Short mmCIF file of C-alpha atoms and ligand atoms in Angstrom, two decimals:
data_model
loop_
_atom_site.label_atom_id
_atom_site.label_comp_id
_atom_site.label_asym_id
_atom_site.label_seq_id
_atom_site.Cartn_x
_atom_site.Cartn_y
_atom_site.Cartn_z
CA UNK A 931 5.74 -2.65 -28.00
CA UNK A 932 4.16 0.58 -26.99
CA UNK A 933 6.13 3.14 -24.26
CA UNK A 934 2.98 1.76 -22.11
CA UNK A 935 3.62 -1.53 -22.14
CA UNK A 936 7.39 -1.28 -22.23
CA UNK A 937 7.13 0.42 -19.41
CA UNK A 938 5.31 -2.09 -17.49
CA UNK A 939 7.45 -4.73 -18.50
CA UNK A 940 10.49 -2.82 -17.17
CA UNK A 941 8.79 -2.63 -13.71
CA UNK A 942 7.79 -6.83 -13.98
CA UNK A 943 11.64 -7.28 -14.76
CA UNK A 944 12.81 -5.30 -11.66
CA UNK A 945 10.33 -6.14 -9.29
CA UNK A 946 11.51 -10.10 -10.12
CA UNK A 947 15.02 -9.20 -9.42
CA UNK A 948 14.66 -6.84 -6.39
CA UNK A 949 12.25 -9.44 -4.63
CA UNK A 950 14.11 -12.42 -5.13
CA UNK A 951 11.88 -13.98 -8.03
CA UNK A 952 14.63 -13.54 -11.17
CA UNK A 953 17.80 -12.97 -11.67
CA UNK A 954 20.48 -13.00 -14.39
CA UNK A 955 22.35 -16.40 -14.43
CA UNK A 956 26.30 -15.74 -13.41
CA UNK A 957 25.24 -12.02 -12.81
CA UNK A 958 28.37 -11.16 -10.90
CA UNK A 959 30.41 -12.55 -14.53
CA UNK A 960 28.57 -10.76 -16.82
CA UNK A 961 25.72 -12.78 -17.51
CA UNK A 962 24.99 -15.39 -20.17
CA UNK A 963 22.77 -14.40 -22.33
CA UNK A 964 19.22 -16.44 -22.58
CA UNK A 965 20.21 -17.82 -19.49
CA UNK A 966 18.26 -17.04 -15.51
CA UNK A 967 18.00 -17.88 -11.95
CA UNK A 968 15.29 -18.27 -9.63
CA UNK A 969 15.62 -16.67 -6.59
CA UNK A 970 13.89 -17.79 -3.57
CA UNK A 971 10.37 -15.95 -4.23
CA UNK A 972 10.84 -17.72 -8.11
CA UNK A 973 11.70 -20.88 -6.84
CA UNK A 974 9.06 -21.31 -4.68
CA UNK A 975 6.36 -20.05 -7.14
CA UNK A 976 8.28 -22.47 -10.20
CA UNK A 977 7.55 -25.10 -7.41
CA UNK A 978 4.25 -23.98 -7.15
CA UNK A 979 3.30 -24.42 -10.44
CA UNK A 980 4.97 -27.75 -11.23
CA UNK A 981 3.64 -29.28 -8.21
CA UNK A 982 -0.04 -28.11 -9.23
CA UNK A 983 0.17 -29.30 -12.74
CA UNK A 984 1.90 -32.28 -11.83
CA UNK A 985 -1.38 -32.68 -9.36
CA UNK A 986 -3.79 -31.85 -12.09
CA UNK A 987 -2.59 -33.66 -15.07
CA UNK A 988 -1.16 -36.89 -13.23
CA UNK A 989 -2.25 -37.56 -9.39
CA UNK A 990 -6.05 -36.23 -10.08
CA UNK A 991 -6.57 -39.03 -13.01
CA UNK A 992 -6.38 -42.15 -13.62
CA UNK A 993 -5.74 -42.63 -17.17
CA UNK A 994 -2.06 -40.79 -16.50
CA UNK A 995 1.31 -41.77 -14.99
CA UNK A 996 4.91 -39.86 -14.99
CA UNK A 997 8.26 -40.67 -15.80
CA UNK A 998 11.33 -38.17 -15.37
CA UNK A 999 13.58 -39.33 -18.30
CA UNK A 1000 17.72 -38.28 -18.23
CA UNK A 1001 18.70 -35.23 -20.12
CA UNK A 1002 21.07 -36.79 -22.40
CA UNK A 1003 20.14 -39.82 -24.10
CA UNK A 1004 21.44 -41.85 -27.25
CA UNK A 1005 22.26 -39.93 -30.99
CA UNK A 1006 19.96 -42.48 -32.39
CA UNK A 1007 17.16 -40.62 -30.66
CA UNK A 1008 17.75 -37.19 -32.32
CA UNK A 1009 18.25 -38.76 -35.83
CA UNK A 1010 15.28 -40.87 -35.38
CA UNK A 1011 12.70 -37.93 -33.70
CA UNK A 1012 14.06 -35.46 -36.99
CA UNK A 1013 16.00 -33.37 -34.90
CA UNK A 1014 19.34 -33.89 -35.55
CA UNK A 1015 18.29 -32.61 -39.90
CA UNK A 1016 15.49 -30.25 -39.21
CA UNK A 1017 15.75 -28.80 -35.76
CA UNK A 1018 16.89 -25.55 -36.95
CA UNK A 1019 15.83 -22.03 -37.24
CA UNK A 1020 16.71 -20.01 -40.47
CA UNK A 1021 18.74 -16.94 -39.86
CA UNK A 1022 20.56 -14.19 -41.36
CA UNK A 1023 24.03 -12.77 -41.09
CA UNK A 1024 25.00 -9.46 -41.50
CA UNK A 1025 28.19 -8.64 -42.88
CA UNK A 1026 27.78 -4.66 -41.45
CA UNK A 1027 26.84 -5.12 -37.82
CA UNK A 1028 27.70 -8.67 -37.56
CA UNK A 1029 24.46 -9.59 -35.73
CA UNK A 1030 22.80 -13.12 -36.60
CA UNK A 1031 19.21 -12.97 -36.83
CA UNK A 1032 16.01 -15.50 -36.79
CA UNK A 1033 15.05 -14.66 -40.30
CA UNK A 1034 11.03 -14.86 -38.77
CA UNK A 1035 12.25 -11.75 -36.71
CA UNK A 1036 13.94 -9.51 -38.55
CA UNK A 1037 10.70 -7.22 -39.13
CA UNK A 1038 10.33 -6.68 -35.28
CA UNK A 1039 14.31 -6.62 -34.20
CA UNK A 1040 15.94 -3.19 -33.74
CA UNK A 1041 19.51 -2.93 -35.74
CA UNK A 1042 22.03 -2.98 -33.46
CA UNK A 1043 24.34 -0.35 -34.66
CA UNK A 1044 20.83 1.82 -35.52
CA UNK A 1045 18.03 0.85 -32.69
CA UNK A 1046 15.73 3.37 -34.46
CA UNK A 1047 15.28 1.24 -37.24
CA UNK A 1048 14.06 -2.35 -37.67
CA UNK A 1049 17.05 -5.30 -39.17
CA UNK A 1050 14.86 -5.57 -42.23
CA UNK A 1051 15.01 -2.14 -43.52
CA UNK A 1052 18.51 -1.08 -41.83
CA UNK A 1053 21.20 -0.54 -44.06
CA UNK A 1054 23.45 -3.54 -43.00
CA UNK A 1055 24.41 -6.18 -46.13
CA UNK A 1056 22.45 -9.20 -45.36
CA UNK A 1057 23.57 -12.36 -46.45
CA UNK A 1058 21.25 -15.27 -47.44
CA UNK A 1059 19.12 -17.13 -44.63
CA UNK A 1060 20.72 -20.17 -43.38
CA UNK A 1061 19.81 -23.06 -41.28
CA UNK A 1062 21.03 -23.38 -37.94
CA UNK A 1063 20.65 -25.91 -35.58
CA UNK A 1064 19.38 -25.12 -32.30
CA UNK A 1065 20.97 -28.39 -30.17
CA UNK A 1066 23.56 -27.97 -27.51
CA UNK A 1067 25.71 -30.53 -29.07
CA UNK A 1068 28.10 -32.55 -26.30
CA UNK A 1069 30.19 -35.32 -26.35
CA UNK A 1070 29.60 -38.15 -23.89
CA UNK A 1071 33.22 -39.81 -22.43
CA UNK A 1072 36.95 -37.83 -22.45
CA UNK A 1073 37.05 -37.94 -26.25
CA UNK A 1074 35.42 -35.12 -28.03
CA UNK A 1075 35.04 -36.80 -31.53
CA UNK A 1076 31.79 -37.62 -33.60
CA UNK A 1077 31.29 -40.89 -32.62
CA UNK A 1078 30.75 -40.23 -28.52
CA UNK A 1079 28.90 -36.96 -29.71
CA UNK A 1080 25.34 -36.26 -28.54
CA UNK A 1081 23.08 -33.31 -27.66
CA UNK A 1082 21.38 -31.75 -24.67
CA UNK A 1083 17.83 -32.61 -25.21
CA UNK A 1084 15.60 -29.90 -26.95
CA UNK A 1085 12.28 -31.11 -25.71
CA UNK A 1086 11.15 -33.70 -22.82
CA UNK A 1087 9.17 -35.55 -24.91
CA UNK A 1088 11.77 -38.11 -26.58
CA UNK A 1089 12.19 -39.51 -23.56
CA UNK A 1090 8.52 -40.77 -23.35
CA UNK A 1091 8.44 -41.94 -26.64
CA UNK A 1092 11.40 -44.08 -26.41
CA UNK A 1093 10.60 -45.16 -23.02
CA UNK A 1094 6.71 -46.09 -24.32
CA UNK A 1095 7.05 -49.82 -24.38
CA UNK A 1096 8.35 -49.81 -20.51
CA UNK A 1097 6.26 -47.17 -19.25
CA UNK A 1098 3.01 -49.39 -20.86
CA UNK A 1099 4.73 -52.89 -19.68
CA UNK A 1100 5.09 -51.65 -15.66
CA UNK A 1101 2.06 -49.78 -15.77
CA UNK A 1102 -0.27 -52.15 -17.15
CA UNK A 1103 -2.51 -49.10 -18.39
CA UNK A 1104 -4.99 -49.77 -21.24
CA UNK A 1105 -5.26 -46.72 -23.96
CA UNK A 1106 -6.28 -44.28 -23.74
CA UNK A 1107 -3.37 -43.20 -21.69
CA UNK A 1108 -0.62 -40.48 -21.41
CA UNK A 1109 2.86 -40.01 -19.77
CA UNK A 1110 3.84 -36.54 -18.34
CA UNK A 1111 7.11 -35.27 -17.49
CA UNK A 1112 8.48 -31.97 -16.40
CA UNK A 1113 11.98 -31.05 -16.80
CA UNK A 1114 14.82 -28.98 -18.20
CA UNK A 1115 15.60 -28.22 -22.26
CA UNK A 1116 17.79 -26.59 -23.92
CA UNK A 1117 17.56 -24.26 -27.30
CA UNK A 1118 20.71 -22.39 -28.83
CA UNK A 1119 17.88 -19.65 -29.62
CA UNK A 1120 19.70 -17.36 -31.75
CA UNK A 1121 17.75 -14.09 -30.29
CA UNK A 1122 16.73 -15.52 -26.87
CA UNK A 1123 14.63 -12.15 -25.46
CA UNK A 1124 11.40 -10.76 -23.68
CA UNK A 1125 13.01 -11.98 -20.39
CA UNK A 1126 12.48 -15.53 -19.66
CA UNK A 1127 9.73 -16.07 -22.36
CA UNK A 1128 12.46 -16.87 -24.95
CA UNK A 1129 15.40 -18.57 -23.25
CA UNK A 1130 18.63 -21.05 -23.83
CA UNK A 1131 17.37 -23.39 -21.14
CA UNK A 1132 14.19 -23.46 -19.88
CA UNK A 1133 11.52 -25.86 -18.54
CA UNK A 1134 8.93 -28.15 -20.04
CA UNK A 1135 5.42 -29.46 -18.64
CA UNK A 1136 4.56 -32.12 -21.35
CA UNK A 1137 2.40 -34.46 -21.97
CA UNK A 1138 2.27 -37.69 -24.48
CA UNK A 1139 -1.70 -38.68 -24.65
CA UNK A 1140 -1.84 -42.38 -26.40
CA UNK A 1141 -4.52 -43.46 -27.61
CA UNK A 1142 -6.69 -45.15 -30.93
CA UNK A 1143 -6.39 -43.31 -34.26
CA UNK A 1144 -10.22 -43.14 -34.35
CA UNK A 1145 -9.93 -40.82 -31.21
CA UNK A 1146 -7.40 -38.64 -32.00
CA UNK A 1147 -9.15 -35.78 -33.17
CA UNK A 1148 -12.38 -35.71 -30.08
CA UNK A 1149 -9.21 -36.63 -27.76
CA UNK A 1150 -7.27 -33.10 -28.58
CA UNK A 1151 -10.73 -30.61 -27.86
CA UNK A 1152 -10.65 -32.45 -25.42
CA UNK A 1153 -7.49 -31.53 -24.19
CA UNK A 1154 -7.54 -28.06 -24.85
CA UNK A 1155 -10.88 -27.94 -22.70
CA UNK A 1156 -8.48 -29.12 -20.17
CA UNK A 1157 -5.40 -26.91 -20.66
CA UNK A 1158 -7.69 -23.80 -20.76
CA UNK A 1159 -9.21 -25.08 -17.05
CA UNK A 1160 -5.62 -25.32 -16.05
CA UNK A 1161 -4.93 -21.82 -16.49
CA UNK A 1162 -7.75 -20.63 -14.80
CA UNK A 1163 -7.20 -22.49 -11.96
CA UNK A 1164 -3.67 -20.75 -11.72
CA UNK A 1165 -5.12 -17.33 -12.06
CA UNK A 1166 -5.32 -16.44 -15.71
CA UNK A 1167 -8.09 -15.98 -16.94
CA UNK A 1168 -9.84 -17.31 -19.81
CA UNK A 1169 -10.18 -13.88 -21.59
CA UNK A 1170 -6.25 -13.75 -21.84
CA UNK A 1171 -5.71 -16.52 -23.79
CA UNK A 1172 -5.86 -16.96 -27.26
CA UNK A 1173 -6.71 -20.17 -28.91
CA UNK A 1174 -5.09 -20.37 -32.97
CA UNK A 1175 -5.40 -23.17 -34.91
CA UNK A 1176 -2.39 -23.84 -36.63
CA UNK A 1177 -3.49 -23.52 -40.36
CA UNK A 1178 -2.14 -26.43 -42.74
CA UNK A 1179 0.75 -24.43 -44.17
CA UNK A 1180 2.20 -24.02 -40.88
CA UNK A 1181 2.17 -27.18 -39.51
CA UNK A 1182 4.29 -29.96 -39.32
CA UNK A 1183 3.73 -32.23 -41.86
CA UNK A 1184 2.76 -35.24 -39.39
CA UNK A 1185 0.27 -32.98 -37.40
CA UNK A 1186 -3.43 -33.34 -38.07
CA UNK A 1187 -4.52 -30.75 -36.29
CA UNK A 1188 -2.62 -28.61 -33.39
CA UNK A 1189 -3.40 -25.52 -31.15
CA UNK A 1190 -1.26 -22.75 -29.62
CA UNK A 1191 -2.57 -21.44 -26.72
CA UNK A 1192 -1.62 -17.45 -26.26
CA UNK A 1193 -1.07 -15.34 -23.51
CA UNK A 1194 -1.41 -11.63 -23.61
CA UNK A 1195 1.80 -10.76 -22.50
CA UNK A 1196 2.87 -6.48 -22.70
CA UNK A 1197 4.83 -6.98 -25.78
CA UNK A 1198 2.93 -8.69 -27.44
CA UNK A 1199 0.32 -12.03 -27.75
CA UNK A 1200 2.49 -15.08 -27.63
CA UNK A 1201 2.30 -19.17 -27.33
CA UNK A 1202 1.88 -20.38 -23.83
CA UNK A 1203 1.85 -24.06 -24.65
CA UNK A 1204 0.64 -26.18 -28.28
CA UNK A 1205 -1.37 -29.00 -28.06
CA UNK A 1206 -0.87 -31.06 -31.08
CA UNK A 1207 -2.26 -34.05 -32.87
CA UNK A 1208 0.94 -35.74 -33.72
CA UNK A 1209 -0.33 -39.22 -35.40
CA UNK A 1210 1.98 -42.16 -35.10
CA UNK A 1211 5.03 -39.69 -36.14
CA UNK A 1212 6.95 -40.64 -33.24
CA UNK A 1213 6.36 -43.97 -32.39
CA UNK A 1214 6.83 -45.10 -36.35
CA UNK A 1215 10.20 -43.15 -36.65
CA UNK A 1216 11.46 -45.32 -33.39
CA UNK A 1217 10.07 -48.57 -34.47
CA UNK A 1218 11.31 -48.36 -37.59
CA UNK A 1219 14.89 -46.91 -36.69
CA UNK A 1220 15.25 -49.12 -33.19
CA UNK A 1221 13.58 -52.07 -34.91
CA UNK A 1222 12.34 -52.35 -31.42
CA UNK A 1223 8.14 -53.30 -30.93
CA UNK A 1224 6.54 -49.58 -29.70
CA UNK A 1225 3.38 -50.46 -30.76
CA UNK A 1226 0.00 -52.02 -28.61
CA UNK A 1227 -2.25 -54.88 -29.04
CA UNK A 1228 -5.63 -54.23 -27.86
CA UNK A 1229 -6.66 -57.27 -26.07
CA UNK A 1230 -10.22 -57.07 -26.47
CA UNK A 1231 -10.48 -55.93 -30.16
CA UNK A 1232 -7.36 -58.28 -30.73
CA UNK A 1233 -6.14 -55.37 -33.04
CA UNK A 1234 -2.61 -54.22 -33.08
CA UNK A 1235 -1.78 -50.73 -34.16
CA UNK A 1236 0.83 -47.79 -33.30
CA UNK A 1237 -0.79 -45.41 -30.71
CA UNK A 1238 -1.71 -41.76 -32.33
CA UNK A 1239 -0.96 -39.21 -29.74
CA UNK A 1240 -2.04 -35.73 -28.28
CA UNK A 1241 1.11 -34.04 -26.96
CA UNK A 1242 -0.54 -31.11 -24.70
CA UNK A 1243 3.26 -29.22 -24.56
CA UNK A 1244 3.68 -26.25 -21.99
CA UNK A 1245 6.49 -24.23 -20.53
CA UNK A 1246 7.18 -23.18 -17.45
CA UNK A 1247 9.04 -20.75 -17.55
CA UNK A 1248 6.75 -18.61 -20.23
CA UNK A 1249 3.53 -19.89 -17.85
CA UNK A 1250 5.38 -18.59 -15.10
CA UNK A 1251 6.15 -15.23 -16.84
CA UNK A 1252 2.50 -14.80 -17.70
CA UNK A 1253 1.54 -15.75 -14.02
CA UNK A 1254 3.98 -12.07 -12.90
CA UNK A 1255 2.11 -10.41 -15.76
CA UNK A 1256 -1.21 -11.23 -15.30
CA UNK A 1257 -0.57 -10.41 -10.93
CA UNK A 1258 1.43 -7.14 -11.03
CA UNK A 1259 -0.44 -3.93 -10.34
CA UNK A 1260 0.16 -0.50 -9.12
CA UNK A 1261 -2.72 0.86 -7.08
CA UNK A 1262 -3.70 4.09 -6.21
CA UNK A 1263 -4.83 3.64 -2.40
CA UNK A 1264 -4.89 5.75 0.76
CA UNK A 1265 -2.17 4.85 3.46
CA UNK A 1266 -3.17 4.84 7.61
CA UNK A 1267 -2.06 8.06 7.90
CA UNK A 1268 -4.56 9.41 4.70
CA UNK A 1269 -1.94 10.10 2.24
CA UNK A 1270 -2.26 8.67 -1.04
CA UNK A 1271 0.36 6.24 -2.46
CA UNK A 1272 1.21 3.48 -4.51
CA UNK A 1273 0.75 -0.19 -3.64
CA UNK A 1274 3.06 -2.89 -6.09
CA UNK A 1275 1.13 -5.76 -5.81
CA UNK A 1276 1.10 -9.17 -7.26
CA UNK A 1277 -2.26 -10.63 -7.01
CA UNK A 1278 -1.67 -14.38 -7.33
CA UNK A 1279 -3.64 -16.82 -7.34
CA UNK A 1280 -3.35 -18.23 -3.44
CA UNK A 1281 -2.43 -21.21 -4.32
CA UNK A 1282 0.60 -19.90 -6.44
CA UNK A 1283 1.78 -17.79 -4.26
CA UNK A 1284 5.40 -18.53 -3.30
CA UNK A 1285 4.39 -17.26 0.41
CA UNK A 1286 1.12 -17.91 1.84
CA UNK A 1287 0.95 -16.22 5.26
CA UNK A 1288 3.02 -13.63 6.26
CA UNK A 1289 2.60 -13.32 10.43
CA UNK A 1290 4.02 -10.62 12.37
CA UNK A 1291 4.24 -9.28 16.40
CA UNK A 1292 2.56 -5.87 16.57
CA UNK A 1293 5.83 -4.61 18.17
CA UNK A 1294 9.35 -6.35 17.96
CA UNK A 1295 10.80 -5.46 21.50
CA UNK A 1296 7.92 -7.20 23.57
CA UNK A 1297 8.57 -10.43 24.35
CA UNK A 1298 4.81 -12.10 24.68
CA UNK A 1299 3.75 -10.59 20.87
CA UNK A 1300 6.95 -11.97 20.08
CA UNK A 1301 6.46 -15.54 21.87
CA UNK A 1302 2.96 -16.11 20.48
CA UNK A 1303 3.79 -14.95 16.75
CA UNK A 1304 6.29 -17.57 16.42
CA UNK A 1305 3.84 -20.01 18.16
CA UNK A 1306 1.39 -19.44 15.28
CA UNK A 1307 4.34 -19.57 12.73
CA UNK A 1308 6.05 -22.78 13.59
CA UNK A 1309 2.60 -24.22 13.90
CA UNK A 1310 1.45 -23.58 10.57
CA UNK A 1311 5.22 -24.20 8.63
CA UNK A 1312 4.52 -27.82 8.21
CA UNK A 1313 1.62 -27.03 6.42
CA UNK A 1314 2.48 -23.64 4.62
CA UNK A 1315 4.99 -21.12 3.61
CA UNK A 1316 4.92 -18.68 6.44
CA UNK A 1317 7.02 -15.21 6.39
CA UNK A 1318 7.94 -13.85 9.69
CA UNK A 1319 8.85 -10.49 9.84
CA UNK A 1320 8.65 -8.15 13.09
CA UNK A 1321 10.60 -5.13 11.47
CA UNK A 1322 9.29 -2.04 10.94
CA UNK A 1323 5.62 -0.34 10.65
CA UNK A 1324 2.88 -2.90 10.57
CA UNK A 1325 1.94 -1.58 7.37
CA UNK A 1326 4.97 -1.48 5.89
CA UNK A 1327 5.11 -4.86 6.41
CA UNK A 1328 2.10 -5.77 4.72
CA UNK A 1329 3.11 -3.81 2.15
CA UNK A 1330 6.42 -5.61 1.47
CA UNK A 1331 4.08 -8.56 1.63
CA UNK A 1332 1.64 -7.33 -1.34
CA UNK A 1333 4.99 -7.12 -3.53
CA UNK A 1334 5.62 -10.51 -3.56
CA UNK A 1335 2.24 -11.32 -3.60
CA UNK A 1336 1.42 -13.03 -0.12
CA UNK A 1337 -2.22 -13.48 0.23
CA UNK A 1338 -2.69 -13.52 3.95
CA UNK A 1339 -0.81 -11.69 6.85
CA UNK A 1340 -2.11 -12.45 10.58
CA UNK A 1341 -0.59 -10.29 13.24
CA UNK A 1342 -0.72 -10.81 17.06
CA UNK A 1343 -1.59 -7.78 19.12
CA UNK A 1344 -2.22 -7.21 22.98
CA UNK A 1345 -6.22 -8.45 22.48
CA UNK A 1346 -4.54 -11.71 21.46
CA UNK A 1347 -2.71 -11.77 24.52
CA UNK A 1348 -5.87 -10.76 26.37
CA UNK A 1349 -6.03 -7.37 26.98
CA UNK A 1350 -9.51 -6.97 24.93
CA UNK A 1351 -11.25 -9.04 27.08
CA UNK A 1352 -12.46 -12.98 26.59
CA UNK A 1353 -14.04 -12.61 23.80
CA UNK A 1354 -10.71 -11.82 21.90
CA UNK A 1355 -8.30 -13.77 23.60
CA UNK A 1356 -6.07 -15.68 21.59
CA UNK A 1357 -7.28 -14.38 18.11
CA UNK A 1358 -5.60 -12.47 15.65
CA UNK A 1359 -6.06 -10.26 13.25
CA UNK A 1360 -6.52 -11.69 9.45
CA UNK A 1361 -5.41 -9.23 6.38
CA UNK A 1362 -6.47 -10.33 2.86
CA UNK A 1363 -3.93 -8.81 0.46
CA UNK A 1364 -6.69 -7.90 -2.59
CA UNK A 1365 -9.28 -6.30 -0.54
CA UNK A 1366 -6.55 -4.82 2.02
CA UNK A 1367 -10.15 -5.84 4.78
CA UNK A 1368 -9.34 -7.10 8.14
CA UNK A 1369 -10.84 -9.52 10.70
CA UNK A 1370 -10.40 -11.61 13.64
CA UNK A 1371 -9.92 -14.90 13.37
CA UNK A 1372 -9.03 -17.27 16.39
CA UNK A 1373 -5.82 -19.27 16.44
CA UNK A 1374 -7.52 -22.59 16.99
CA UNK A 1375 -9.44 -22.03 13.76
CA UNK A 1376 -6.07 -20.27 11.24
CA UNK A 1377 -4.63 -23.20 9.84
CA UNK A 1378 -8.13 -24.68 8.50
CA UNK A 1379 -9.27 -21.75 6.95
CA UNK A 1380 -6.38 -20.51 5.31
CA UNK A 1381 -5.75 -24.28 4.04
CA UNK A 1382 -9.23 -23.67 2.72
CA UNK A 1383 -8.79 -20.41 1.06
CA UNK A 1384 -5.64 -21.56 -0.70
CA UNK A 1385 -5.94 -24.82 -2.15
N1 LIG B 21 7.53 -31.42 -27.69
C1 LIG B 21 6.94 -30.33 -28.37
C2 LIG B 21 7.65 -29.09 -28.18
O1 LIG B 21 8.73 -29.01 -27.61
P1 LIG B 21 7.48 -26.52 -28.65
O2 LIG B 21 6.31 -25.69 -29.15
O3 LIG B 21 8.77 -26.37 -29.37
O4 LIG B 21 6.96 -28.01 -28.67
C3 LIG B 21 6.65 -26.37 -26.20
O5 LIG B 21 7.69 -26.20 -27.12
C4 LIG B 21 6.62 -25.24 -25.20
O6 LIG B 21 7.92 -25.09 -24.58
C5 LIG B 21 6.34 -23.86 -25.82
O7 LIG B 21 4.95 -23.64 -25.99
C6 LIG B 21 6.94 -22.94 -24.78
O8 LIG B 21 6.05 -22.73 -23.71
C7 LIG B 21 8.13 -23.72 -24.28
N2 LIG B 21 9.37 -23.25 -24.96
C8 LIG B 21 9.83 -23.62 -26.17
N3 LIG B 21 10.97 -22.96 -26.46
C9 LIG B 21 11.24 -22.16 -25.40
C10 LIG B 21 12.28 -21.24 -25.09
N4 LIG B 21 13.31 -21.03 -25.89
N5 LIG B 21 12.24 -20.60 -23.90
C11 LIG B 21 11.22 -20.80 -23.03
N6 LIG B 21 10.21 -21.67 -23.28
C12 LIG B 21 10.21 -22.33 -24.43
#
């Protein structure tokens, strides 16, 4: 990563902690590493971005429904899905330093004991690369033995699959069809790093798209047409991401065809989300090990087959991260007073944005700004998150505002209260955070228009 980029990474990383987005899970003990919080600013924006793609991919369509399956589920399920043999990462010991390394990474990882040179070329002994699973392995009952033991789940998806025949039966949907789910996983990454992008437990957005072997392939462009809409509609823009086609010899073997979608993050372009063709991998490997029905009769065509399936698999957490990297700016602009200084801002996307309105009394110690400004706010918290704040210089407030990226801030002055005259009685001023312009808006007419401007 370049000093450049480093650098802005740094500031992403401490704005997210000092604003409330981020912070290091069990902080006060240490840590744990490959482990975070969200704060209240990253909660609220996490919540954002579920509830949108929850709105998008499910409530918007017809041909989708949800489920939210339990995080631990049978051992049969692992052995049948592949994970429990082949859910492992190679890595390499060294016998020097004692590190443990992804063997994939060992050409961009700093040695430990010497950060000026990379693990590959250091001069640690290096042992042979090993597999190593990456399950959180539990045990299930008071007895910690192998025959109550089980794992946290390492992807959503299992659930769907085994749940396939239910989800179909209740729902009475016709193919094609998908289930979505969000919700936790967890990965013993051996070099969890770059923040959140990389972590030990993280969040999945994934979907399972069912549907006739004959429409697999036309059925996954289709679906990345979709996913790359998505991300616009969030605020990141189609020039950011990268779409690779897996080639053949990376693959899994059951895969047809499957794309990684890449964000430009600073260090470095990475996978966002993969959308892969999976075939009837899935589904086969629980029929056959269940002996349980998970295939569909097709009551027109009076064929039976096993469903192929598109599995359209994103994270949150990373989608989140490239939502701060994609908003965070430093600007160059000239304060009220003509000085010039620097403005952190995050430019969200409005309807990300883990506060929507921030609204403020022009001054704190009179009693009818104060009155009316909490009017407004409790009027529009039902619909909106609001941020009241009456400390300080107005634009110091705004400007604490731009930091976590708020995209409106009304304030109520003495023309509100009508000292103006008629014509602004009762109307407030309006303060777009990307533009910095201002206008007057009446009260009667604030909670339409910003409910238009943000959704
Ligand atoms: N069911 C398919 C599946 O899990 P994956 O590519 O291993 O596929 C899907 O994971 C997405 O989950 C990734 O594109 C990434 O966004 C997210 N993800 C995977 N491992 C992660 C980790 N250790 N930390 C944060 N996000 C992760």
């Amino acid at each position: 990563m370049s000093t450049e980029h480093e650098s802005r990474m740094e500031k992403i990383v401490s704005l997210a902690k000092r604003r409330g987005f981020i912070f290091p899970s069990s902080e006060i003990y240490g840590g744990l590493n490959g482990v975070w919080d969200y704060g209240p600013m990253g909660v609220e924006l996490k919540r954002n971005l579920k509830d949108f793609w929850w709105r998008r991919m499910v409530r918007e369509r017809e041909d989708m429904v949800g489920m939210d399956g339990a995080i631990l589920m049978n051992r049969s399920v692992w052995k049948a899905s592949g994970h429990e043999n082949t859910f492992s990462d190679p890595m390499i010991d060294c016998k020097t330093c004692k590190g443990r390394f992804r063997a994939d990474q060992i050409e961009s990882i700093p040695c430990p004991q010497k950060p000026s040179k990379i693990v590959a070329t250091c001069e640690g002994e290096k042992m042979d690369p090993r597999d190593f699973n990456l399950m959180f392995t539990t045990h299930v009952g008071p007895m910690a033995d192998d025959t109550n033991k089980t794992y946290l789940r390492p992807e959503t998806a299992q659930a769907i699959f085994v749940q396939f025949r239910n989800v179909l039966e209740t729902s009475r949907k016709k193919l094609p069809f998908g289930i979505a789910q969000i919700g936790k996983a967890f990965r013993n990454e051996i070099n969890p790093r770059n923040f959140i992008f990389r972590s030990r437990e993280f969040e999945q957005m994934e979907i399972e798209y069912f549907c006739h072997p004959t429409q697999g392939l036309e059925l996954l462009d289709r679906w990345l047409e979709e996913r790359l809409t998505f991300y616009e509609d969030i605020g990141i823009p189609r020039s950011k991401i990268h779409v690779k086609e897996i080639p053949d010899t990376e693959r899994a073997f059951y895969s047809l065809k499957t794309y990684d979608l890449e964000y430009e993050f600073p260090f470095g372009i990475q996978e966002l989300e993969g959308i892969a063709y999976r075939t009837d991998y899935d589904l086969r490997q629980h029929m056959t090990q269940s002996g349980k029905p998970l295939d569909y009769f097709d009551e027109v065509s009076k064929e039976k087959f096993i469903p192929h399936v598109i599995e359209p698999s994103a994270g949150a957490d990373r989608t989140l991260l490239a939502l701060l990297c994609e908003a965070f700016e430093e600007e160059e602009v000239t304060s009220e007073k003509g000085e010039q200084e620097v403005r952190s801002v995050l430019h969200f996307h409005p309807r990300m944005a883990p506060v929507k309105v921030g609204v403020f009394p022009l001054l704190k110690n009179k009693p009818p700004l104060v009155d009316k400004a909490h009017e407004i706010e409790r009027a529009l918290r039902p619909f909106l998150s609001v941020f009241y704040d009456e400390a300080g210089a107005i634009g110091r407030r705004y400007r604490r505002q731009d930091e976590i990226g708020t995209p409106y801030c009304v304030t109520v002055d003495f023309e509100t209260l009508g000292e103006g005259g008629p014509a602004l009685t009762n109307t407030v001023t309006l303060r777009e955070r990307d533009s910095m312009k201002q206008e007057r808006i009446s009260i009667s007419e604030l909670g339409e228009y910003l409910l238009k401007k943000i959704f």
